[in-house]
PDB file of C-alpha atoms in Angstrom:
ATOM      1  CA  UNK A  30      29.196 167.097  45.223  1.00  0.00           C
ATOM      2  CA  UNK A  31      29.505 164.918  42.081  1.00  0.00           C
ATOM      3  CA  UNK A  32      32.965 163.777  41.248  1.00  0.00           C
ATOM      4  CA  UNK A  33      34.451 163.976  37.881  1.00  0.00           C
ATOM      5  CA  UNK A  34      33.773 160.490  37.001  1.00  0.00           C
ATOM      6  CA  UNK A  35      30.280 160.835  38.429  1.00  0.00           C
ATOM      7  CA  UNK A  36      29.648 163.385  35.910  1.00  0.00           C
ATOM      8  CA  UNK A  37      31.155 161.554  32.903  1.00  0.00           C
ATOM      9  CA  UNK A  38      28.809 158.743  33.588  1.00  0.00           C
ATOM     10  CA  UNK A  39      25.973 159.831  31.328  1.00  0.00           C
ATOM     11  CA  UNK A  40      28.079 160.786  28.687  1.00  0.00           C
ATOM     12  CA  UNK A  41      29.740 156.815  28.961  1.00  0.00           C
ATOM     13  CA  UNK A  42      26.189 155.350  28.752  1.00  0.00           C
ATOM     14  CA  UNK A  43      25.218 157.414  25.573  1.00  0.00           C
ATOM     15  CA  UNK A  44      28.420 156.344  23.903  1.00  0.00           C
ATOM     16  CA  UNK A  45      28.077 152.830  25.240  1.00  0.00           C
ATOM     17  CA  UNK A  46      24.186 153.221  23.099  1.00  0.00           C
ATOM     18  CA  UNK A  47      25.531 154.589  20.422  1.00  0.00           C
ATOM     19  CA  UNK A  48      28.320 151.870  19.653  1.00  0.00           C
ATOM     20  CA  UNK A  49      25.465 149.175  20.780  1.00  0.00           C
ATOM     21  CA  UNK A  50      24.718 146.107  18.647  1.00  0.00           C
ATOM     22  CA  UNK A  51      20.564 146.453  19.082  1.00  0.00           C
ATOM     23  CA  UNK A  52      21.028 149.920  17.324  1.00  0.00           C
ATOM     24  CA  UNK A  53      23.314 149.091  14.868  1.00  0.00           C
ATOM     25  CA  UNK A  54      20.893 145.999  14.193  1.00  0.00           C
ATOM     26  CA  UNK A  55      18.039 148.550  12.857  1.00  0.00           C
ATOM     27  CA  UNK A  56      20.580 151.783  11.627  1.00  0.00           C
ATOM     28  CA  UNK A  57      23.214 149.145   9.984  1.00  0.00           C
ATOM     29  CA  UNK A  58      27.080 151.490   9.675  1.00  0.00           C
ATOM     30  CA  UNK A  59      24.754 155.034  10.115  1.00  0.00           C
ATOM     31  CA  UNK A  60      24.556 154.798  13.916  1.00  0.00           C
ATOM     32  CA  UNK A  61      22.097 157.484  13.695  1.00  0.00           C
ATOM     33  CA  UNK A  62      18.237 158.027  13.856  1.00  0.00           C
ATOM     34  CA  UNK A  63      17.247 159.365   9.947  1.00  0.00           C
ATOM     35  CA  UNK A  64      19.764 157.882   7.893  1.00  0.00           C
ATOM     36  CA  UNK A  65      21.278 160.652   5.327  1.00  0.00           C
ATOM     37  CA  UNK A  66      18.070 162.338   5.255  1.00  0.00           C
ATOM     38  CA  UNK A  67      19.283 165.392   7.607  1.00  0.00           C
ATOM     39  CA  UNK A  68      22.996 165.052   6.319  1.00  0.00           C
ATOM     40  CA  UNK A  69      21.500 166.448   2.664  1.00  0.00           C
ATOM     41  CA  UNK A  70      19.609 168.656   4.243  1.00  0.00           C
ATOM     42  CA  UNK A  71      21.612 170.488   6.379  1.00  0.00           C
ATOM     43  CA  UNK A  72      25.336 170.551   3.610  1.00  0.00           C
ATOM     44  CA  UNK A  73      22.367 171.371   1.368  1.00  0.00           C
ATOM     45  CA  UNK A  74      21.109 174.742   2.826  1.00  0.00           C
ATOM     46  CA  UNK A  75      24.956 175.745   3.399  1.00  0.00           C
ATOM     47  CA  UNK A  76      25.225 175.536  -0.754  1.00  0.00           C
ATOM     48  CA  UNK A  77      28.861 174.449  -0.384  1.00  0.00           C
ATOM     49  CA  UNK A  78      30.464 174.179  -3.988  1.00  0.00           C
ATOM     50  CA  UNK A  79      31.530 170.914  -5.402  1.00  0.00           C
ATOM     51  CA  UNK A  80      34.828 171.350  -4.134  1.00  0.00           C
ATOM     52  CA  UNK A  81      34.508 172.123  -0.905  1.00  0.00           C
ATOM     53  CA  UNK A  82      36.477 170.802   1.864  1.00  0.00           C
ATOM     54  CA  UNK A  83      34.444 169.049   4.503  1.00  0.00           C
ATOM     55  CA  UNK A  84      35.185 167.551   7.457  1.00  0.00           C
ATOM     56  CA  UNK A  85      33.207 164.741   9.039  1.00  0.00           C
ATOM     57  CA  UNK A  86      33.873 165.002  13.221  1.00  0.00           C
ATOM     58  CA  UNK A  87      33.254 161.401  14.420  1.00  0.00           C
ATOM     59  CA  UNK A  88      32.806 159.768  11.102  1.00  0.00           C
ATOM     60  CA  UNK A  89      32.127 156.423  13.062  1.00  0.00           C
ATOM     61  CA  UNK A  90      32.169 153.867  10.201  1.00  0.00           C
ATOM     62  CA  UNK A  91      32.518 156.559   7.523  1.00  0.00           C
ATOM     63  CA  UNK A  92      28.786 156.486   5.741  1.00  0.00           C
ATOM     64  CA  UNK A  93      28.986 159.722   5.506  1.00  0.00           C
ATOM     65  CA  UNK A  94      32.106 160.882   4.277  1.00  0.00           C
ATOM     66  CA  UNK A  95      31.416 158.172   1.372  1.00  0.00           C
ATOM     67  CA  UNK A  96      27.799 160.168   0.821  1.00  0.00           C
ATOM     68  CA  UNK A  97      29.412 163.500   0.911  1.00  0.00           C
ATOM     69  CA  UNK A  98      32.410 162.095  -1.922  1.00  0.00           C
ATOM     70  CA  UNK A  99      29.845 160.395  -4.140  1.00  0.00           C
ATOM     71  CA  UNK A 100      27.212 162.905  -4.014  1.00  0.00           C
ATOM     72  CA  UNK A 101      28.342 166.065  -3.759  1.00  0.00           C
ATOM     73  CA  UNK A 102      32.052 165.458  -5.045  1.00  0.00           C
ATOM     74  CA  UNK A 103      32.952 167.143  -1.851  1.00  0.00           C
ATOM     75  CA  UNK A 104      36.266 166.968  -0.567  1.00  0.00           C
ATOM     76  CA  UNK A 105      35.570 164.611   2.238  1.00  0.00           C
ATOM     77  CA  UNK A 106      37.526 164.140   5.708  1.00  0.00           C
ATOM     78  CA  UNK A 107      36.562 161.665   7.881  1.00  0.00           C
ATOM     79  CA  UNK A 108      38.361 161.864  11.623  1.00  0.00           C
ATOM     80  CA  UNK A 109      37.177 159.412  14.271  1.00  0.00           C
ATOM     81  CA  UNK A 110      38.204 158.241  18.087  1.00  0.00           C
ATOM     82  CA  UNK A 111      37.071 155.086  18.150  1.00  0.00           C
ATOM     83  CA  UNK A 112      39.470 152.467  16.885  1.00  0.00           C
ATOM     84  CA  UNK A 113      37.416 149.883  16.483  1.00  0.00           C
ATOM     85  CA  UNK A 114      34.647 151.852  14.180  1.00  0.00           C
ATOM     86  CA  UNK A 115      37.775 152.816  11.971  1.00  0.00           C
ATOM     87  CA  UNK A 116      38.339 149.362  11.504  1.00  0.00           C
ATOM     88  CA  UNK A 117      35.137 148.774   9.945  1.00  0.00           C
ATOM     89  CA  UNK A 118      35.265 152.165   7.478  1.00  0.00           C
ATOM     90  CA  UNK A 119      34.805 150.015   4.050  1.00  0.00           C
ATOM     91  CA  UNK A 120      35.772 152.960   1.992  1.00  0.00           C
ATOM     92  CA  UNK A 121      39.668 153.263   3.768  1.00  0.00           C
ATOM     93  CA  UNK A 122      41.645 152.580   0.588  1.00  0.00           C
ATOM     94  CA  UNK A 123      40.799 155.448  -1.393  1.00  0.00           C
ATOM     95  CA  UNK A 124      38.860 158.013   1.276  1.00  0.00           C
ATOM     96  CA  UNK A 125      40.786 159.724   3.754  1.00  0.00           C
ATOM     97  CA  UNK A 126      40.381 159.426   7.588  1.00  0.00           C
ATOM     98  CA  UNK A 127      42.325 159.669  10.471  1.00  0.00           C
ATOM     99  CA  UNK A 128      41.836 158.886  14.313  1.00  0.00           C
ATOM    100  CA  UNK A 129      41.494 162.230  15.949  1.00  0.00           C
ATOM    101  CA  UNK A 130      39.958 163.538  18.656  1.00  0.00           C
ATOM    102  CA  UNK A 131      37.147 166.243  18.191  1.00  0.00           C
ATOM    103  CA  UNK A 132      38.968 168.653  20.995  1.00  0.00           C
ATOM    104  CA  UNK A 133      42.241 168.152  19.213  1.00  0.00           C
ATOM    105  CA  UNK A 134      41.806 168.253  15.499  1.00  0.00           C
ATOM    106  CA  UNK A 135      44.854 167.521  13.536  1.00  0.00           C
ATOM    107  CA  UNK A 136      44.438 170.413  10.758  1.00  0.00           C
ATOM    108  CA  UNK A 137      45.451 173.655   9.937  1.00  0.00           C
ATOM    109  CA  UNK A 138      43.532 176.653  11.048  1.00  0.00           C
ATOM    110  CA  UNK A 139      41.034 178.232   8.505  1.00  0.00           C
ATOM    111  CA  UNK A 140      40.941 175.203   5.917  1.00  0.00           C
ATOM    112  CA  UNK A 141      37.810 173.578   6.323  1.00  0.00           C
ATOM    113  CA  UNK A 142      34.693 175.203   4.396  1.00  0.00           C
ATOM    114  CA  UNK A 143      32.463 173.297   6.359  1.00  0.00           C
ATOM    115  CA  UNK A 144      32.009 170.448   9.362  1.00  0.00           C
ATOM    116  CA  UNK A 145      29.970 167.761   9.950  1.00  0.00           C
ATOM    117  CA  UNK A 146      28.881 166.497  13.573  1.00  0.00           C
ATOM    118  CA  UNK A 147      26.479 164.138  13.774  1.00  0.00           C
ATOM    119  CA  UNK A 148      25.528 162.576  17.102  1.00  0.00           C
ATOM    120  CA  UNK A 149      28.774 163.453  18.527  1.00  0.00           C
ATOM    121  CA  UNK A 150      28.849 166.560  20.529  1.00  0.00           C
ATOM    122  CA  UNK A 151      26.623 164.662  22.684  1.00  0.00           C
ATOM    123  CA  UNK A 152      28.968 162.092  23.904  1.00  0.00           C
ATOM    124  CA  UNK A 153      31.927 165.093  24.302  1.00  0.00           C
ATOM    125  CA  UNK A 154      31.833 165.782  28.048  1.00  0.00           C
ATOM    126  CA  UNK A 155      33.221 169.336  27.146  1.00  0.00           C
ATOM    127  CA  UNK A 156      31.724 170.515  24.479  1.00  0.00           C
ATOM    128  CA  UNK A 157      33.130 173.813  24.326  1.00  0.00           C
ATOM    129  CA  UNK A 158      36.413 172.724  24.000  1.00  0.00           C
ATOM    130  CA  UNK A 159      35.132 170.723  20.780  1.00  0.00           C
ATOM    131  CA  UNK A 160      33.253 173.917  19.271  1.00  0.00           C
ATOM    132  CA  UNK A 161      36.287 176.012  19.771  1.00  0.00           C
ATOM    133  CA  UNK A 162      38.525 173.518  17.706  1.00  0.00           C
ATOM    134  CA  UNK A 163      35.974 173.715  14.921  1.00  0.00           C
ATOM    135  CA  UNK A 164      36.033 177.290  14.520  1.00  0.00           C
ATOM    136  CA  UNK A 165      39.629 177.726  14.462  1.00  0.00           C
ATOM    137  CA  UNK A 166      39.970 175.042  11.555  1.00  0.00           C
ATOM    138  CA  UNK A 167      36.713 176.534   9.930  1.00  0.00           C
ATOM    139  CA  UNK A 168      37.265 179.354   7.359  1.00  0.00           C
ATOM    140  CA  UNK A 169      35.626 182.926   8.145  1.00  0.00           C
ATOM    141  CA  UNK A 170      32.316 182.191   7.217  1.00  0.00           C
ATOM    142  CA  UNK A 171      32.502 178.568   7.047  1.00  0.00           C
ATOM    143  CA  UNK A 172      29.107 176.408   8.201  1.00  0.00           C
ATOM    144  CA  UNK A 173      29.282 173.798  11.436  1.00  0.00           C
ATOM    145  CA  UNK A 174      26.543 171.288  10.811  1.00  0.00           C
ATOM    146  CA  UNK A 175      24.800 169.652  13.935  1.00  0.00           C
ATOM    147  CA  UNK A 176      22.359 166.796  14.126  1.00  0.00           C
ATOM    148  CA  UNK A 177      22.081 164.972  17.488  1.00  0.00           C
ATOM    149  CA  UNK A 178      19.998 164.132  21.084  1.00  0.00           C
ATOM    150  CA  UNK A 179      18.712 166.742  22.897  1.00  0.00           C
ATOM    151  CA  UNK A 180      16.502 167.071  25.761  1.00  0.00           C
ATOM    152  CA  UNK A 181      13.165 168.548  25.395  1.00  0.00           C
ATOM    153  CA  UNK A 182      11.878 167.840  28.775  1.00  0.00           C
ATOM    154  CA  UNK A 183      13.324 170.434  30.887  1.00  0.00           C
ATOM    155  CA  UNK A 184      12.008 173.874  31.583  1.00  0.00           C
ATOM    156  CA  UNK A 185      14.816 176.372  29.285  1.00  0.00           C
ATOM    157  CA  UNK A 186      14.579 178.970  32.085  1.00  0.00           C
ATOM    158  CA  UNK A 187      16.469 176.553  34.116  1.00  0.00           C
ATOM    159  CA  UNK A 188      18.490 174.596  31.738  1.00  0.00           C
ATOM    160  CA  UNK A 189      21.447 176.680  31.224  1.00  0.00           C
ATOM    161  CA  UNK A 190      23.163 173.951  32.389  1.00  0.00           C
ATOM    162  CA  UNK A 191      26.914 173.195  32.322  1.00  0.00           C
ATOM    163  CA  UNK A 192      28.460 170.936  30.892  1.00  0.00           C
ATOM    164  CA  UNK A 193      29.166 169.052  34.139  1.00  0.00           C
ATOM    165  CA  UNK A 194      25.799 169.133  35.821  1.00  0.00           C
ATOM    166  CA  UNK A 195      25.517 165.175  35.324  1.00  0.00           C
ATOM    167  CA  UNK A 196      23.381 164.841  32.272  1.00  0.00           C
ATOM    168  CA  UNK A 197      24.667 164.101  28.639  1.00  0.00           C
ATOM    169  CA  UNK A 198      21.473 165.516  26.945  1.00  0.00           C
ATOM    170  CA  UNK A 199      21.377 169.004  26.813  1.00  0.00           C
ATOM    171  CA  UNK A 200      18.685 171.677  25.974  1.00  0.00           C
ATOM    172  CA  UNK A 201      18.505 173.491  22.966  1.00  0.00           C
ATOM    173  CA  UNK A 202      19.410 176.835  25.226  1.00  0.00           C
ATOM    174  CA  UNK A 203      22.326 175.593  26.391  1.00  0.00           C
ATOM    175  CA  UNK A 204      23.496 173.995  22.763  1.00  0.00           C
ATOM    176  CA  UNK A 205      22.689 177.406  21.412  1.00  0.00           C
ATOM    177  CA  UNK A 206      24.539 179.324  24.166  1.00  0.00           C
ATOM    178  CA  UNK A 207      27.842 176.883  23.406  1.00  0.00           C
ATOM    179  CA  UNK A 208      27.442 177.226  19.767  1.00  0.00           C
ATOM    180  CA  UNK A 209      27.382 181.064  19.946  1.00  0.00           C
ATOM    181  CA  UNK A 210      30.247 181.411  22.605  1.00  0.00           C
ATOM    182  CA  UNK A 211      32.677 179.878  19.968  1.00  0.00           C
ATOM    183  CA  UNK A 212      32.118 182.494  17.715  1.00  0.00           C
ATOM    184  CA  UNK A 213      29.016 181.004  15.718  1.00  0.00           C
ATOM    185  CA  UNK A 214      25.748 182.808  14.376  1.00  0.00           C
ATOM    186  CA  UNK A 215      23.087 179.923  14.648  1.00  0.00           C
ATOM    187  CA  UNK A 216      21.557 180.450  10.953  1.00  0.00           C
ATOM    188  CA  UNK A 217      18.792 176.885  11.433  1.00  0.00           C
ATOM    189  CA  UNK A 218      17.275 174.985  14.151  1.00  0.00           C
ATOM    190  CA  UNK A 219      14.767 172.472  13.703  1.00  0.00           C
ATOM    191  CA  UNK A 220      13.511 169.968  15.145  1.00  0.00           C
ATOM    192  CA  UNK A 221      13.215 166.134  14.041  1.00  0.00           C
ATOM    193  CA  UNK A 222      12.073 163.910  17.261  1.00  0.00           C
ATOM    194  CA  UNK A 223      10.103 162.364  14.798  1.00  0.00           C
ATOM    195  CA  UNK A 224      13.560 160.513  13.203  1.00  0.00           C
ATOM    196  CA  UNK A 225      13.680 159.385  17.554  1.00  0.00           C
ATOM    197  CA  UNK A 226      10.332 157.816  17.492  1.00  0.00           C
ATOM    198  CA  UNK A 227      10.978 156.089  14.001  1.00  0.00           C
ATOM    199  CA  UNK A 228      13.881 154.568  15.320  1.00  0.00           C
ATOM    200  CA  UNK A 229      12.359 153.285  18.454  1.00  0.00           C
ATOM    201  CA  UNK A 230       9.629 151.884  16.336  1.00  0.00           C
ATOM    202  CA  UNK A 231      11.917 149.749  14.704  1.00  0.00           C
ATOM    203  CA  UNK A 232      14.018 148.752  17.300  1.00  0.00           C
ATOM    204  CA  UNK A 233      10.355 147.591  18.983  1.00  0.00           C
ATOM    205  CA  UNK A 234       9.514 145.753  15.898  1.00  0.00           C
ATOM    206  CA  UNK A 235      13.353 144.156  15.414  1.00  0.00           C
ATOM    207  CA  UNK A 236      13.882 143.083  18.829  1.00  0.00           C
ATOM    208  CA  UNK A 237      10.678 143.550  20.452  1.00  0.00           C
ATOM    209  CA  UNK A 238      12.333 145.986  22.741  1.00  0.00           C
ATOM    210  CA  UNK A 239      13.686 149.695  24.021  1.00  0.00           C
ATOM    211  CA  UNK A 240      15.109 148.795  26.994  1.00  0.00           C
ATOM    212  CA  UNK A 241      18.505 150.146  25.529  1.00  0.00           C
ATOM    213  CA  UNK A 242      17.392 153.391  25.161  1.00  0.00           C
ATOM    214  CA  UNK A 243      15.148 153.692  28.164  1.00  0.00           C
ATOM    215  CA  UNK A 244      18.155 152.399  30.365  1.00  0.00           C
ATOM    216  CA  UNK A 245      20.149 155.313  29.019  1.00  0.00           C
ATOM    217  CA  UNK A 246      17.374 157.704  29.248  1.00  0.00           C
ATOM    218  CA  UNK A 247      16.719 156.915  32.908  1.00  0.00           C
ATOM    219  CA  UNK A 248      20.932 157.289  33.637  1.00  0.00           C
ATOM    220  CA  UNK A 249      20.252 161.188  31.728  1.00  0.00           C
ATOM    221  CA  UNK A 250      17.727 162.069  33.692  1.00  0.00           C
ATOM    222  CA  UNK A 251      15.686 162.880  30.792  1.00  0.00           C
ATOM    223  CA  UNK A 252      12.187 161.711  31.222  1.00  0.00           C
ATOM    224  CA  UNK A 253      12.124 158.360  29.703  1.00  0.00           C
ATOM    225  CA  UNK A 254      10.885 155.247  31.928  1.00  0.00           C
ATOM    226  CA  UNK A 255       8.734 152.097  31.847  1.00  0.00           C
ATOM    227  CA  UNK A 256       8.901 149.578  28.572  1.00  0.00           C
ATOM    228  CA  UNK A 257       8.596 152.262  25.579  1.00  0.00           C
ATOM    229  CA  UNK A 258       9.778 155.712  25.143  1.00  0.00           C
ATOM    230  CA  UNK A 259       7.110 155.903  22.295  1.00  0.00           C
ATOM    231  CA  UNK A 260       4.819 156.735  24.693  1.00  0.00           C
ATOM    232  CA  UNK A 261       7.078 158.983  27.083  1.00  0.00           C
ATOM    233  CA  UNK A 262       8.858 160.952  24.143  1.00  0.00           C
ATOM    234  CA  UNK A 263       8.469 164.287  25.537  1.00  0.00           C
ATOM    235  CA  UNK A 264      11.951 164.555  26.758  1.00  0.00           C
ATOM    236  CA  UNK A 265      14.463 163.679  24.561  1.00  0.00           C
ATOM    237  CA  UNK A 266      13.996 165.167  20.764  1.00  0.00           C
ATOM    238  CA  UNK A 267      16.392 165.234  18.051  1.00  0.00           C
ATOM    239  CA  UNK A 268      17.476 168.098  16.046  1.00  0.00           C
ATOM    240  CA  UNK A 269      19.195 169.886  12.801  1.00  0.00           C
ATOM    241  CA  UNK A 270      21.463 172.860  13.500  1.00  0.00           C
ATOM    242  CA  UNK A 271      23.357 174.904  10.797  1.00  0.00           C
ATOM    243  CA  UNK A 272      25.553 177.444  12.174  1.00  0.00           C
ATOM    244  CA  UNK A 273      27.861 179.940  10.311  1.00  0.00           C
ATOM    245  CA  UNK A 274      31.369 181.219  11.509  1.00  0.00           C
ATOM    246  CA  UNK A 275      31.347 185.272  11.817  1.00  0.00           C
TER     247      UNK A 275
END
């Protein structure tokens, strides 16, 4: 039987990517495979007014919350755990943020229209806890906006995995199945593996290497191994998820 630190050890490695210094290299203060593409797109099919309060769960650096401010003129939150990525959130003067956890979120219940998680529910070893703190501070029928890892590579029938079972990708079934447990209707789900691949491809062609990702891959258990997960893709995709409180 896996101990508790066993199990966190996937999680650790995709955090330890995520904060790496070949990733940021080729995604600069994004940390994130497609840039703000998906962030328009998915605030964008929620049709939040201008004044809508949004809150941006693991900001890192806070590129987004800045995006969200100057385009939209939403009213931007950024809340982030790591210290040092705070540090480096150029826009701290006149945009709000706070360190915060995403289990424990330091608001009010029912005053956020909307919330933004990108590539963060996959390094939260318990992500129910997470979506349960997002509903309570969302307003009845406010939108949760997803865009992260997820494994593609293992059968669904047998993928209703916990959140413990030693892997820190999940499948779309079991991302759905949390999702709706904390009280949200899944209104979008698409896929965008191709955002994956594009990042890989420049990562290749900046440092003439994936071994980053493929040593993380391997730790998952998600069917990435040898030199380039360009050509062993299958497992790990990336997606967009818009979900709506009831």
């Amino acid at each position: 039987m896996k101990t508790s630190s066993e199990n966190k050890r996937p999680v650790q490695a995709l955090a330890t990517l995520h904060e790496s210094a070949s990733l940021r290299a080729v995604t600069g203060s994004l940390l994130r495979p497609g840039g703000f593409r998906l962030t328009e797109q998915g605030v964008s099919f929620c049709g939040f007014p201008d004044s809508a309060r949004i809150v941006d769960v693991g900001c890192g650096t806070g590129a987004s919350v800045a995006f969200l401010r100057e385009k939209f003129h939403f009213k931007a939150l950024g809340l982030e755990l790591s210290e040092s990525l705070l540090r480096e959130f150029v826009h701290m003067k006149y945009f709000p943020l706070a360190m915060a956890r995403a289990e424990e979120l330091p608001l009010l219940p029912g005053v956020c229209d909307g919330i933004l998680c990108e590539c963060v529910l996959s390094l939260i070893f318990e992500p129910n806890s997470a979506l349960s703190e997002f509903a309570r501070v969302l307003r009845p029928g406010g939108f949760l906006v997803i865009s992260d890892l997820y494994d593609r590579g293992r059968e669904e029938l047998t993928s209703l995995c916990s959140e413990n079972d030693g892997s820190a990708l999940r499948t779309r079934m079991s991302i759905e199945s949390f999702v709706v447990e904390a009280g949200f209707e899944v209104l979008l789900w698409e896929d965008h593996s191709m955002y994956l691949k594009e990042l890989a491809a420049q990562m290749i062609l900046h440092q003439g290497t994936t071994s980053d990702f493929c040593d993380f891959f391997a730790t998952s258990g998600s069917g990435c191994s040898g030199s380039s997960p360009l050509m062993t893709f299958p497992g790990p995709g990336y997606f967009l998820m818009v979900a709506q409180k009831k």
